[in-house]
JSON list of C-alpha atoms in Angstrom, two decimals:
[
{"chain": "A", "resi": 1, "resn": "LEU", "atom": "CA", "xyz": [3.82, -4.70, 10.29]},
{"chain": "A", "resi": 2, "resn": "ALA", "atom": "CA", "xyz": [1.14, -7.41, 10.49]},
{"chain": "A", "resi": 3, "resn": "LEU", "atom": "CA", "xyz": [3.00, -9.54, 7.97]},
{"chain": "A", "resi": 4, "resn": "GLU", "atom": "CA", "xyz": [6.24, -9.11, 9.91]},
{"chain": "A", "resi": 5, "resn": "PHE", "atom": "CA", "xyz": [4.45, -10.19, 13.11]},
{"chain": "A", "resi": 6, "resn": "LEU", "atom": "CA", "xyz": [2.99, -13.22, 11.33]},
{"chain": "A", "resi": 7, "resn": "GLU", "atom": "CA", "xyz": [6.34, -14.29, 9.93]},
{"chain": "A", "resi": 8, "resn": "LYS", "atom": "CA", "xyz": [8.33, -13.73, 13.13]},
{"chain": "A", "resi": 9, "resn": "THR", "atom": "CA", "xyz": [5.87, -15.28, 15.57]},
{"chain": "A", "resi": 10, "resn": "GLY", "atom": "CA", "xyz": [3.81, -17.68, 13.50]},
{"chain": "A", "resi": 11, "resn": "ASN", "atom": "CA", "xyz": [0.78, -16.38, 15.40]},
{"chain": "A", "resi": 12, "resn": "ALA", "atom": "CA", "xyz": [-2.50, -15.76, 13.62]},
{"chain": "A", "resi": 13, "resn": "VAL", "atom": "CA", "xyz": [-3.30, -12.28, 12.36]},
{"chain": "A", "resi": 14, "resn": "GLU", "atom": "CA", "xyz": [-6.87, -11.11, 11.98]},
{"chain": "A", "resi": 15, "resn": "ILE", "atom": "CA", "xyz": [-7.83, -8.03, 9.98]},
{"chain": "A", "resi": 16, "resn": "HIS", "atom": "CA", "xyz": [-11.09, -6.33, 11.03]},
{"chain": "A", "resi": 17, "resn": "TYR", "atom": "CA", "xyz": [-12.94, -4.53, 8.24]},
{"chain": "A", "resi": 18, "resn": "THR", "atom": "CA", "xyz": [-16.21, -2.73, 8.90]},
{"chain": "A", "resi": 19, "resn": "LEU", "atom": "CA", "xyz": [-18.40, -2.63, 5.81]},
{"chain": "A", "resi": 20, "resn": "ILE", "atom": "CA", "xyz": [-20.23, 0.66, 5.27]},
{"chain": "A", "resi": 21, "resn": "ASP", "atom": "CA", "xyz": [-22.76, 0.98, 2.47]},
{"chain": "A", "resi": 22, "resn": "GLY", "atom": "CA", "xyz": [-21.33, 2.88, -0.49]},
{"chain": "A", "resi": 23, "resn": "VAL", "atom": "CA", "xyz": [-18.12, 3.75, 1.34]},
{"chain": "A", "resi": 24, "resn": "ASN", "atom": "CA", "xyz": [-15.94, 0.63, 1.34]},
{"chain": "A", "resi": 25, "resn": "ASP", "atom": "CA", "xyz": [-18.08, -2.28, 0.12]},
{"chain": "A", "resi": 26, "resn": "SER", "atom": "CA", "xyz": [-17.48, -2.34, -3.65]},
{"chain": "A", "resi": 27, "resn": "ASP", "atom": "CA", "xyz": [-15.79, -4.95, -5.81]},
{"chain": "A", "resi": 28, "resn": "ALA", "atom": "CA", "xyz": [-12.88, -2.52, -6.16]},
{"chain": "A", "resi": 29, "resn": "ASP", "atom": "CA", "xyz": [-12.53, -2.57, -2.36]},
{"chain": "A", "resi": 30, "resn": "VAL", "atom": "CA", "xyz": [-12.25, -6.37, -2.47]},
{"chain": "A", "resi": 31, "resn": "GLU", "atom": "CA", "xyz": [-9.46, -6.01, -5.03]},
{"chain": "A", "resi": 32, "resn": "GLY", "atom": "CA", "xyz": [-7.75, -3.44, -2.81]},
{"chain": "A", "resi": 33, "resn": "ILE", "atom": "CA", "xyz": [-7.83, -5.74, 0.19]},
{"chain": "A", "resi": 34, "resn": "ALA", "atom": "CA", "xyz": [-6.57, -8.64, -1.91]},
{"chain": "A", "resi": 35, "resn": "ALA", "atom": "CA", "xyz": [-3.62, -6.53, -3.05]},
{"chain": "A", "resi": 36, "resn": "LEU", "atom": "CA", "xyz": [-2.71, -5.39, 0.47]},
{"chain": "A", "resi": 37, "resn": "ILE", "atom": "CA", "xyz": [-3.26, -8.34, 2.77]},
{"chain": "A", "resi": 38, "resn": "ASP", "atom": "CA", "xyz": [-1.45, -11.66, 2.91]},
{"chain": "A", "resi": 39, "resn": "ARG", "atom": "CA", "xyz": [-3.74, -14.67, 2.35]},
{"chain": "A", "resi": 40, "resn": "ARG", "atom": "CA", "xyz": [-2.57, -16.21, 5.63]},
{"chain": "A", "resi": 41, "resn": "MET", "atom": "CA", "xyz": [-4.41, -13.47, 7.51]},
{"chain": "A", "resi": 42, "resn": "THR", "atom": "CA", "xyz": [-8.07, -13.94, 8.38]},
{"chain": "A", "resi": 43, "resn": "VAL", "atom": "CA", "xyz": [-10.40, -11.14, 7.34]},
{"chain": "A", "resi": 44, "resn": "LYS", "atom": "CA", "xyz": [-13.20, -10.47, 9.82]},
{"chain": "A", "resi": 45, "resn": "LEU", "atom": "CA", "xyz": [-16.01, -8.46, 8.25]},
{"chain": "A", "resi": 46, "resn": "LEU", "atom": "CA", "xyz": [-17.82, -6.39, 10.84]},
{"chain": "A", "resi": 47, "resn": "ARG", "atom": "CA", "xyz": [-21.41, -5.33, 10.34]},
{"chain": "A", "resi": 48, "resn": "PHE", "atom": "CA", "xyz": [-21.63, -1.56, 10.72]},
{"chain": "A", "resi": 49, "resn": "ALA", "atom": "CA", "xyz": [-24.08, -0.33, 13.36]},
{"chain": "A", "resi": 50, "resn": "PRO", "atom": "CA", "xyz": [-25.75, 2.89, 12.17]},
{"chain": "A", "resi": 51, "resn": "GLN", "atom": "CA", "xyz": [-25.38, 5.72, 14.67]},
{"chain": "A", "resi": 52, "resn": "LYS", "atom": "CA", "xyz": [-26.95, 9.08, 15.37]},
{"chain": "A", "resi": 53, "resn": "VAL", "atom": "CA", "xyz": [-23.54, 10.79, 15.13]},
{"chain": "A", "resi": 54, "resn": "GLU", "atom": "CA", "xyz": [-23.15, 9.60, 11.51]},
{"chain": "A", "resi": 55, "resn": "PRO", "atom": "CA", "xyz": [-26.74, 9.54, 10.23]},
{"chain": "A", "resi": 56, "resn": "ASP", "atom": "CA", "xyz": [-25.70, 9.23, 6.56]},
{"chain": "A", "resi": 57, "resn": "MET", "atom": "CA", "xyz": [-23.75, 5.99, 7.07]},
{"chain": "A", "resi": 58, "resn": "PHE", "atom": "CA", "xyz": [-25.49, 2.62, 6.83]},
{"chain": "A", "resi": 59, "resn": "GLU", "atom": "CA", "xyz": [-24.77, -1.07, 7.16]},
{"chain": "A", "resi": 60, "resn": "SER", "atom": "CA", "xyz": [-23.76, -2.59, 3.83]},
{"chain": "A", "resi": 61, "resn": "ASN", "atom": "CA", "xyz": [-26.18, -4.93, 2.14]},
{"chain": "A", "resi": 62, "resn": "ARG", "atom": "CA", "xyz": [-23.23, -6.55, 0.33]},
{"chain": "A", "resi": 63, "resn": "VAL", "atom": "CA", "xyz": [-21.73, -8.44, 3.27]},
{"chain": "A", "resi": 64, "resn": "ASP", "atom": "CA", "xyz": [-22.37, -11.91, 1.81]},
{"chain": "A", "resi": 65, "resn": "LYS", "atom": "CA", "xyz": [-21.17, -10.92, -1.68]},
{"chain": "A", "resi": 66, "resn": "PHE", "atom": "CA", "xyz": [-18.09, -9.25, -0.22]},
{"chain": "A", "resi": 67, "resn": "LYS", "atom": "CA", "xyz": [-17.32, -12.38, 1.82]},
{"chain": "A", "resi": 68, "resn": "THR", "atom": "CA", "xyz": [-17.75, -14.65, -1.20]},
{"chain": "A", "resi": 69, "resn": "LYS", "atom": "CA", "xyz": [-15.46, -12.50, -3.35]},
{"chain": "A", "resi": 70, "resn": "LEU", "atom": "CA", "xyz": [-12.76, -12.42, -0.66]},
{"chain": "A", "resi": 71, "resn": "GLU", "atom": "CA", "xyz": [-12.99, -16.20, -0.25]},
{"chain": "A", "resi": 72, "resn": "ALA", "atom": "CA", "xyz": [-12.62, -16.56, -4.02]},
{"chain": "A", "resi": 73, "resn": "CYS", "atom": "CA", "xyz": [-9.35, -14.62, -3.66]},
{"chain": "A", "resi": 74, "resn": "GLY", "atom": "CA", "xyz": [-8.10, -17.23, -1.18]},
{"chain": "A", "resi": 75, "resn": "PHE", "atom": "CA", "xyz": [-8.91, -15.57, 2.15]},
{"chain": "A", "resi": 76, "resn": "THR", "atom": "CA", "xyz": [-10.45, -17.10, 5.24]},
{"chain": "A", "resi": 77, "resn": "VAL", "atom": "CA", "xyz": [-13.35, -14.77, 6.04]},
{"chain": "A", "resi": 78, "resn": "GLU", "atom": "CA", "xyz": [-15.60, -14.46, 9.08]},
{"chain": "A", "resi": 79, "resn": "VAL", "atom": "CA", "xyz": [-18.62, -12.19, 9.49]},
{"chain": "A", "resi": 80, "resn": "TYR", "atom": "CA", "xyz": [-19.18, -10.61, 12.88]},
{"chain": "A", "resi": 81, "resn": "SER", "atom": "CA", "xyz": [-22.01, -8.55, 14.30]},
{"chain": "A", "resi": 82, "resn": "PRO", "atom": "CA", "xyz": [-20.59, -6.70, 17.31]},
{"chain": "A", "resi": 83, "resn": "PRO", "atom": "CA", "xyz": [-22.61, -6.97, 20.50]},
{"chain": "A", "resi": 84, "resn": "GLY", "atom": "CA", "xyz": [-24.38, -3.83, 21.64]},
{"chain": "A", "resi": 85, "resn": "ARG", "atom": "CA", "xyz": [-25.76, -2.85, 18.25]},
{"chain": "A", "resi": 86, "resn": "ASP", "atom": "CA", "xyz": [-29.24, -2.60, 19.73]},
{"chain": "A", "resi": 87, "resn": "ILE", "atom": "CA", "xyz": [-28.18, 0.07, 22.25]},
{"chain": "A", "resi": 88, "resn": "GLY", "atom": "CA", "xyz": [-25.71, 2.00, 20.10]},
{"chain": "A", "resi": 89, "resn": "ALA", "atom": "CA", "xyz": [-22.68, 0.53, 21.81]},
{"chain": "A", "resi": 90, "resn": "ALA", "atom": "CA", "xyz": [-21.04, -1.28, 18.89]},
{"chain": "A", "resi": 91, "resn": "CYS", "atom": "CA", "xyz": [-17.51, -0.34, 17.77]},
{"chain": "A", "resi": 92, "resn": "GLY", "atom": "CA", "xyz": [-17.02, 2.22, 20.52]},
{"chain": "A", "resi": 93, "resn": "MET", "atom": "CA", "xyz": [-19.83, 4.40, 19.21]},
{"chain": "A", "resi": 94, "resn": "PHE", "atom": "CA", "xyz": [-21.70, 4.41, 22.52]},
{"chain": "A", "resi": 95, "resn": "ILE", "atom": "CA", "xyz": [-18.92, 6.45, 24.11]},
{"chain": "A", "resi": 96, "resn": "LEU", "atom": "CA", "xyz": [-18.77, 8.83, 21.13]},
{"chain": "A", "resi": 97, "resn": "ASP", "atom": "CA", "xyz": [-22.53, 9.30, 21.35]},
{"chain": "A", "resi": 98, "resn": "GLN", "atom": "CA", "xyz": [-22.20, 10.15, 25.05]},
{"chain": "A", "resi": 99, "resn": "TYR", "atom": "CA", "xyz": [-19.46, 12.72, 24.37]},
{"chain": "A", "resi": 100, "resn": "THR", "atom": "CA", "xyz": [-21.54, 14.48, 21.75]},
{"chain": "A", "resi": 101, "resn": "LYS", "atom": "CA", "xyz": [-24.50, 14.97, 24.11]}
]
């Protein structure tokens, strides 16, 4: 669908990918992304904000390596730290935290 949008409109497409330590930050995950996503799409790597509701999930320490490997595959890559990480509000998690209280 994203490729169809890109081709029909010529507008930029940005793929957001939140890196979670040991879940989706391996070299195999880079290969998977490279196989699925058109090189004309920008990949925005989001830094995961650890949360109380998922205490076993952590921010990846491979963000820079992941970025470098994606760039070597021909992608434009940006790294983004969502605002609100310091108060548990990143990526909609603040609301989830409030619902679980």
